[in-house]
Coordinates of C-alpha atoms in Angstrom, one line a residue:
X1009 CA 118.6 92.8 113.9
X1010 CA 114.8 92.5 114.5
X1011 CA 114.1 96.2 113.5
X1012 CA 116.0 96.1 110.1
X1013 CA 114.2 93.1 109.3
X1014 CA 111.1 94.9 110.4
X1015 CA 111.2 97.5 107.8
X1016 CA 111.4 95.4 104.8
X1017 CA 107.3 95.0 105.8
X1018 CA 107.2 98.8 105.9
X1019 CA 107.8 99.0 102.5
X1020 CA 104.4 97.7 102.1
X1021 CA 102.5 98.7 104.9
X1022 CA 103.1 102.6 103.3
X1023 CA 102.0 101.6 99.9
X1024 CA 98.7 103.1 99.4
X1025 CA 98.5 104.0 102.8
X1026 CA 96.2 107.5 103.1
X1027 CA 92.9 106.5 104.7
X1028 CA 92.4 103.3 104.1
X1029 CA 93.8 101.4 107.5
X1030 CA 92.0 103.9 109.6
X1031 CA 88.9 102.9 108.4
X1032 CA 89.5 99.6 109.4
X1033 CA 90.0 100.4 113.3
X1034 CA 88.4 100.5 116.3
X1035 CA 86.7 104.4 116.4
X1036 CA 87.7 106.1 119.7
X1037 CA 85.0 108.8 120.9
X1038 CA 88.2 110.9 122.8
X1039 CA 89.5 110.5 119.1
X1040 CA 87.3 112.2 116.2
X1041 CA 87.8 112.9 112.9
X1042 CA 88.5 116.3 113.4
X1043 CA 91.6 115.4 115.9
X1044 CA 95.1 116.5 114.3
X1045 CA 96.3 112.8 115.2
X1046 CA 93.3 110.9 114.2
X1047 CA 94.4 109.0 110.7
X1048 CA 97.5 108.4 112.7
X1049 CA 96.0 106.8 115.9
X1050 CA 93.7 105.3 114.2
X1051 CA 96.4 103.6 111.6
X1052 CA 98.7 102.2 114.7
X1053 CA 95.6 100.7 116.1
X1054 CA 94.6 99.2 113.2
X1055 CA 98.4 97.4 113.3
X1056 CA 98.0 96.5 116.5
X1057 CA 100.5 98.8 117.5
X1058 CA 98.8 101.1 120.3
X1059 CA 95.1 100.4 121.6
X1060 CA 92.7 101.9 123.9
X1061 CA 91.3 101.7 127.5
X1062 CA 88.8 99.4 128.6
X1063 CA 86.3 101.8 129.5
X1064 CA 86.8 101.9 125.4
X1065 CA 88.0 105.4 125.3
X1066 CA 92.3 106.6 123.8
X1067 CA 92.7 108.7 126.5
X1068 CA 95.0 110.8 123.7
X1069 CA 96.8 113.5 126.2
X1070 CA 97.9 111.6 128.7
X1071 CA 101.3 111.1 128.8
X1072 CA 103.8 107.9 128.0
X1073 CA 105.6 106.4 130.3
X1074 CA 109.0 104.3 129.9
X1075 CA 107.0 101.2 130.0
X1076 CA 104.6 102.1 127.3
X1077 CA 106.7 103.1 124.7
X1078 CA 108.5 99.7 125.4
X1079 CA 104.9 97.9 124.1
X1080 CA 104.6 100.3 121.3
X1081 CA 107.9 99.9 119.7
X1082 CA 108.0 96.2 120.9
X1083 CA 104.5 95.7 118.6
X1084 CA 105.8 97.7 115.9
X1085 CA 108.7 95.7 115.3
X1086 CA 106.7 92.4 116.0
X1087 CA 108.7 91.5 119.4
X1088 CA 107.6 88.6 121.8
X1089 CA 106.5 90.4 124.2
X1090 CA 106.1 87.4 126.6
X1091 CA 106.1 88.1 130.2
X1092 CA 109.7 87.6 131.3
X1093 CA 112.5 88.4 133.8
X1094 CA 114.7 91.3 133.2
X1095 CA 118.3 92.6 134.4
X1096 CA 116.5 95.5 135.8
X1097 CA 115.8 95.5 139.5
X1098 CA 112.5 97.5 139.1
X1099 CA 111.2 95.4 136.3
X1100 CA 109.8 91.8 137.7
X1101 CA 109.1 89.2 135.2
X1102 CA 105.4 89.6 136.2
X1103 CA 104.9 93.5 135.1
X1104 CA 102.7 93.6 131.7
X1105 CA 106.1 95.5 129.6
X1106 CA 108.7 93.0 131.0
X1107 CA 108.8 90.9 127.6
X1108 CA 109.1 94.1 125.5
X1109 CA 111.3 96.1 127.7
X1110 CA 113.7 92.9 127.8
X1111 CA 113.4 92.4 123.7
X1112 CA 113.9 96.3 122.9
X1113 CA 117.0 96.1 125.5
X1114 CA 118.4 93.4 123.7
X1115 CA 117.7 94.7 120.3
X1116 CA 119.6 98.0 121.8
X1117 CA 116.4 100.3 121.3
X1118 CA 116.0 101.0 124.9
X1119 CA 118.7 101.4 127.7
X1120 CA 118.2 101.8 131.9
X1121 CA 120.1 104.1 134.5
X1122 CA 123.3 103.6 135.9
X1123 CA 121.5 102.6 139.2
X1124 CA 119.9 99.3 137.7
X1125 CA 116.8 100.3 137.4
X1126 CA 114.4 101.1 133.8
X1127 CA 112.2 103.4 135.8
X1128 CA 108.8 102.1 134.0
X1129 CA 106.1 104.6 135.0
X1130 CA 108.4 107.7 134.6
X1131 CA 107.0 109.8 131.6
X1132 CA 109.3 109.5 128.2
X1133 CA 110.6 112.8 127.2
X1134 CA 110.2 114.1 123.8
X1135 CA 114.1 113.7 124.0
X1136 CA 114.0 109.9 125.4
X1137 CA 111.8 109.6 122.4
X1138 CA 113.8 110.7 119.7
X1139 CA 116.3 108.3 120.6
X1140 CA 113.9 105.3 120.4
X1141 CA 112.4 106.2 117.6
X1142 CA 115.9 106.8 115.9
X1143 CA 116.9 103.1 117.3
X1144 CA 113.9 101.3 116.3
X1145 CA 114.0 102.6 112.6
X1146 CA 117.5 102.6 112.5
X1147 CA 118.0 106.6 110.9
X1148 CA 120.8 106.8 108.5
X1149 CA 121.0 110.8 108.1
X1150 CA 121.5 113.6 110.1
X1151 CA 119.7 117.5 109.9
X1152 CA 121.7 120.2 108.8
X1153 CA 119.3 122.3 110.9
X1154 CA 120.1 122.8 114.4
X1155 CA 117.3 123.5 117.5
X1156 CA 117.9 126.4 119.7
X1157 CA 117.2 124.5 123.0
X1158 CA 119.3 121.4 121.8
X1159 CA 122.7 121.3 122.4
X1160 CA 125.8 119.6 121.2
X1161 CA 126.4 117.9 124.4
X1162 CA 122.8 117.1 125.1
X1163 CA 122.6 113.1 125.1
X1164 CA 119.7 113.3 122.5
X1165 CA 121.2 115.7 120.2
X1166 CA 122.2 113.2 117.2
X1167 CA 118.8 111.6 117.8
X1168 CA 116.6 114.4 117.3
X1169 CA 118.7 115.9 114.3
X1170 CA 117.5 112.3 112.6
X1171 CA 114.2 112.1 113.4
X1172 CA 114.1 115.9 111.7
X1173 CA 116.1 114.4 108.8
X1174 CA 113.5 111.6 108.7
X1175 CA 110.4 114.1 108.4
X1176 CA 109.1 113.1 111.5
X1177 CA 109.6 116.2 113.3
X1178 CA 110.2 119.9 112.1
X1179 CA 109.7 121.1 115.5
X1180 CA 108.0 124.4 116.7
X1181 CA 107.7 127.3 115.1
X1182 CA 110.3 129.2 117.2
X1183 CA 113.1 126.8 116.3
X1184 CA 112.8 124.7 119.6
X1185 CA 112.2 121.0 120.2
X1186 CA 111.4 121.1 123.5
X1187 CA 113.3 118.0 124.9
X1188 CA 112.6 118.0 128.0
X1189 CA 108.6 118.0 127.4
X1190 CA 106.5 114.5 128.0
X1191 CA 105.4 113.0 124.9
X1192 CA 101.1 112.1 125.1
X1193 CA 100.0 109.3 123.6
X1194 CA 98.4 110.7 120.5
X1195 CA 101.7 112.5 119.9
X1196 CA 103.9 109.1 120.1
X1197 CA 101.1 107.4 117.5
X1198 CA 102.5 110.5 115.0
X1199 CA 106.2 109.8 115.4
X1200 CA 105.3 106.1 115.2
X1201 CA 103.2 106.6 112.2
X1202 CA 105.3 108.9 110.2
X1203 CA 108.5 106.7 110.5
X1204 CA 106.5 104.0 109.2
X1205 CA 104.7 106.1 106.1
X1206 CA 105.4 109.3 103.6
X1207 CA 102.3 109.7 103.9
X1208 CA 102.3 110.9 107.5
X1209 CA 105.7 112.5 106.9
X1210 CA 104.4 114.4 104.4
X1211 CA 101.0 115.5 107.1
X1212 CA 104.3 116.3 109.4
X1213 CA 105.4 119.2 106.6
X1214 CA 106.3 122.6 107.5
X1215 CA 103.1 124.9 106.9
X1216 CA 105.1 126.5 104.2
X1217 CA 107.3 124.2 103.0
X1218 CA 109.6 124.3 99.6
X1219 CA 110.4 120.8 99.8
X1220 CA 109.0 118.2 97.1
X1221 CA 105.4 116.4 98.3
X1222 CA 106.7 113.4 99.2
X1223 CA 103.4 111.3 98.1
X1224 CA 104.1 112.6 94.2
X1225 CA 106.0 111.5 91.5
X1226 CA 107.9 114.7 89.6
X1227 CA 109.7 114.4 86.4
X1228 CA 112.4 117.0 85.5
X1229 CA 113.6 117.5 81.9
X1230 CA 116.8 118.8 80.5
X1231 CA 119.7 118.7 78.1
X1232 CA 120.1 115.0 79.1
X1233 CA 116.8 113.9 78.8
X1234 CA 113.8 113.3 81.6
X1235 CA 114.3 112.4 84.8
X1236 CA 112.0 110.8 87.3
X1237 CA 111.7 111.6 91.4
X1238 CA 110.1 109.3 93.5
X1239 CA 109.7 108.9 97.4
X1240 CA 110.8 105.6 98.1
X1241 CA 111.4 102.9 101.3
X1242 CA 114.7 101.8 99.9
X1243 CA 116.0 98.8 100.7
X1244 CA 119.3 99.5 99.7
X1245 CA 122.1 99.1 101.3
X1246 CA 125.1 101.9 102.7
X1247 CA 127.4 100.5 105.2
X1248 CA 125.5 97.5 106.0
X1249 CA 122.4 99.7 107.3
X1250 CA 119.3 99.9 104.5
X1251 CA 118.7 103.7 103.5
X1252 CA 115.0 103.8 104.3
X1253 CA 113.1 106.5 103.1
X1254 CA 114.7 108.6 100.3
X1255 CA 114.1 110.1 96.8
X1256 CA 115.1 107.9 94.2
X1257 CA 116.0 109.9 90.9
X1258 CA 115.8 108.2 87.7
X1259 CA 117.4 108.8 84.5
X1260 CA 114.5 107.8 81.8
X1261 CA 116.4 107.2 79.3
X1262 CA 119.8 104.9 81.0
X1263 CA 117.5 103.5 84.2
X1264 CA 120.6 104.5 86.1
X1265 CA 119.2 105.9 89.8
X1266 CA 120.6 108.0 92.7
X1267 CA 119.5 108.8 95.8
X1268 CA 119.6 111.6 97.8
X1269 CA 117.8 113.1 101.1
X1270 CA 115.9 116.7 101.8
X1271 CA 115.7 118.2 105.3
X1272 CA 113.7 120.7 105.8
X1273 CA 112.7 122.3 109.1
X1274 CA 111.5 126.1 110.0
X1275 CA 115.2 126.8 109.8
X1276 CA 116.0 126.3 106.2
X1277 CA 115.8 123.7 103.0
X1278 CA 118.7 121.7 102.4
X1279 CA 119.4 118.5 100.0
X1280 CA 122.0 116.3 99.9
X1281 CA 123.7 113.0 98.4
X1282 CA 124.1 109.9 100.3
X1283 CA 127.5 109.8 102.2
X1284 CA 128.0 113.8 101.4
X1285 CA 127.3 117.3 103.1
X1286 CA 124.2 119.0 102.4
X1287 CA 123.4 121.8 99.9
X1288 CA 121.5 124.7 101.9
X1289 CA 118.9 125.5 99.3
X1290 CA 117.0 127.9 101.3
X1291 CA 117.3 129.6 104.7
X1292 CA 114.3 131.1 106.2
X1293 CA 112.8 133.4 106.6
X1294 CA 112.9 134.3 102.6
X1295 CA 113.9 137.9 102.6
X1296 CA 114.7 139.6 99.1
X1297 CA 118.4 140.6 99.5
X1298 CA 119.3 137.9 102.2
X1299 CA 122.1 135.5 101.3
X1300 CA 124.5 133.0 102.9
X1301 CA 127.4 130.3 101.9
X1302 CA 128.3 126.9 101.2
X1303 CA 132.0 126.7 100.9
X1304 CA 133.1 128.6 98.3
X1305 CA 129.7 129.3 96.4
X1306 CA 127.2 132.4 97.9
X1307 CA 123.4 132.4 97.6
X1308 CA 121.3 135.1 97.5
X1309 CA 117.4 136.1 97.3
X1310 CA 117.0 137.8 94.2
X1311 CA 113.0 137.8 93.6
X1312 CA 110.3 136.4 95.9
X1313 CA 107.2 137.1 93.2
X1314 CA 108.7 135.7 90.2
X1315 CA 106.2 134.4 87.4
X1316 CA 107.6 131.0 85.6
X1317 CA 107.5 129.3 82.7
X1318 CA 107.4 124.8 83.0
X1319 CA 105.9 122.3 80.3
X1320 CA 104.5 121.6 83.5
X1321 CA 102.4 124.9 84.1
X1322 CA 102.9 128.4 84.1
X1323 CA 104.1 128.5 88.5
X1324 CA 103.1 132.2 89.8
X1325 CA 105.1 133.5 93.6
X1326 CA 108.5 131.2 93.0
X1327 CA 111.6 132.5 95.0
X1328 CA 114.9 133.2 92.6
X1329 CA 117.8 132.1 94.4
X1330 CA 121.2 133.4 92.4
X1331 CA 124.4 132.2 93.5
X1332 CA 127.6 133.6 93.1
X1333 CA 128.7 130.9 90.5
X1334 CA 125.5 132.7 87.8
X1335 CA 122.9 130.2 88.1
X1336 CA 119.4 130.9 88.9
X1337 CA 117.1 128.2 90.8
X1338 CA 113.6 128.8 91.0
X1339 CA 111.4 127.3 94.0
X1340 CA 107.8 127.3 94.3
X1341 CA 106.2 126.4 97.5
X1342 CA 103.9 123.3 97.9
X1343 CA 105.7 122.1 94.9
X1344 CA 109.6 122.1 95.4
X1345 CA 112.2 123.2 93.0
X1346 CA 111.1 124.0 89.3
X1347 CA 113.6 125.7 87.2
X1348 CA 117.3 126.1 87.1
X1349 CA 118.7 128.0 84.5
X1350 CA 122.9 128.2 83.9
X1351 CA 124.8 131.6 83.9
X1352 CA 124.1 131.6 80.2
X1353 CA 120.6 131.7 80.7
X1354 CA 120.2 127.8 79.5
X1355 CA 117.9 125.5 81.0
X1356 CA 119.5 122.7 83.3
X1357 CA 116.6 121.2 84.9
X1358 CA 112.9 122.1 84.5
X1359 CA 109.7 120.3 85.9
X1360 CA 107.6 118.9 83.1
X1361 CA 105.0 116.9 85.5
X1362 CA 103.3 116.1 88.9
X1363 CA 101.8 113.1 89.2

């Protein structure tokens, strides 16, 4: 499929990424540097992803219609967007979106109603979006966290768990995702832009997040030797689907490697292999005394101020997590896990650098 093929180039397009493109584009004055969305705006329109008006202004708020984010994700993924007849009654072959509403039909990122029709100038919820944006990057993993105003049966539900998974949404602060809200068109550049780099999923972060940076390279150290963690754009394949963005962990010594993916969102921190359930690391809010299960093994806040040790650096305000099997896991926020120490007090994993 066009998108998978797509994301090969992604791999390269997030290399290096940080600044770099925006400097390159066209400068918007509805769009300054001080604007939350500006690096990403400004990357997608150096891509030739999203542009402006003629009146040369972004016109950032206003909202995206149906036909819109058929362009945007039809330029993303490099679609002929030739002007074309559709199977949809209220699409004509003349109307600007018709090539890329026919391509991302075919290519099974975008769907119509029952009635016939695509409905292009209706606005795209932020729940219509997930599902494109899950589509076109083809998402692989699921959120362990759940939104308060997302159900089960809600037809979006799956999509929006991934696009949390991915790190291109946490949500809001209350724990909602608000699917039913429109989605303006400096917010669609930022889901755009962080499914294409770690270094906008990164910018998307929880305030205070426990998770690792995703644009730094740690190395652990331990019984066995160093190992290496890297956020990678892995082209590997599970299931015939590539992975996409994961952490890739090294062992030094053998080269052998393993994946695995963290999802974090204002719920809680979890971690998990490919193909397995996740591990809830943390749930928030971190309360001394607060614990809660996975399967058989119990977790508890033991210390929130802890002082610790790493041949990295001496790590003041880590969290002690104990669980019920005696092991002690330290976390330090901004930086990820650090320390985890058996119920005989030996070290299993430490962090020994940041890079």
């Amino acid at each position: 499929m066009k998108r998978i093929a797509m994301f090969a180039a992604a791999i390269t397009l997030s290399a290096g990424l940080a600044v770099q493109p925006a400097a390159a584009a066209v400068s918007f004055p509805d769009v300054p540097k001080s604007s939350r969305f500006h690096d990403e705006v400004q990357y997608l329109v150096s891509q030739s992803v999203i542009s402006g008006y003629p009146n040369g202004k972004f016109m950032p708020k206003k909202d995206v219609t149906r036909a819109e984010a058929a362009i945007f994700i039809g330029r993303m993924l490099k679609m002929d967007g030739t002007k074309r007849a559709t199977n949809f009654k209220d699409v004509g072959k003349n109307q600007s979106a018709s090539g890329y509403i026919a391509g991302a039909v075919t290519e099974g990122i975008l769907s119509g109603y029952p009635d016939g029709t695509y409905r292009p100038d209706a606005f795209i919820s932020r729940g219509d979006m997930a599902a494109i944006v899950d589509r076109a990057f083809d998402l692989q993993f699921t959120s362990r966290f759940l939104f308060s105003d997302v159900g089960p049966n809600m037809r979006a539900s799956e999509s929006i768990r991934k696009i949390s998974a991915a790190g291109i949404t946490a949500g809001y602060p209350d724990g909602t995702f608000k699917p039913t809200g429109n989605v303006s068109r400096e917010q669609f550049s930022a889901f755009l832009a962080r499914g294409l780099s770690a270094e906008f999923k990164q910018r998307a972060a929880i305030a205070d997040s426990f998770a690792h940076d995703k644009t730094k390279q740690y190395t652990y150290t331990g019984p066995n030797g160093d190992r290496l963690l890297s956020y990678v754009n892995s082209s590997t394949k599970v299931n015939g689907s590539r992975l996409g963005f994961v952490w890739q962990e090294k062992d030094v010594r053998t080269g052998g490697t393993e994946y695995f993916v963290e999802d974090e969102s204002y719920q809680g921190f979890a971690t998990g292999l490919l193909q397995s359930d996740y591990y809830i690391e943390l749930l928030y809010p971190i309360e001394t005394g607060k614990s809660w299960s996975y399967y058989q093994e119990k977790s508890t806040y033991t210390a929130v101020h802890k002082t610790v040790d790493t041949p990295y650096r001496t790590l003041a305000n880590a969290v002690e997590v104990t669980t019920s099997t005696g092991y002690k896991n330290y976390y330090v926020k901004g930086v990820g896990l650090i320390k985890v120490v058996d119920k005989n007090g030996h070290i299993v994993s430490v962090l020994k650098a940041v890079k």
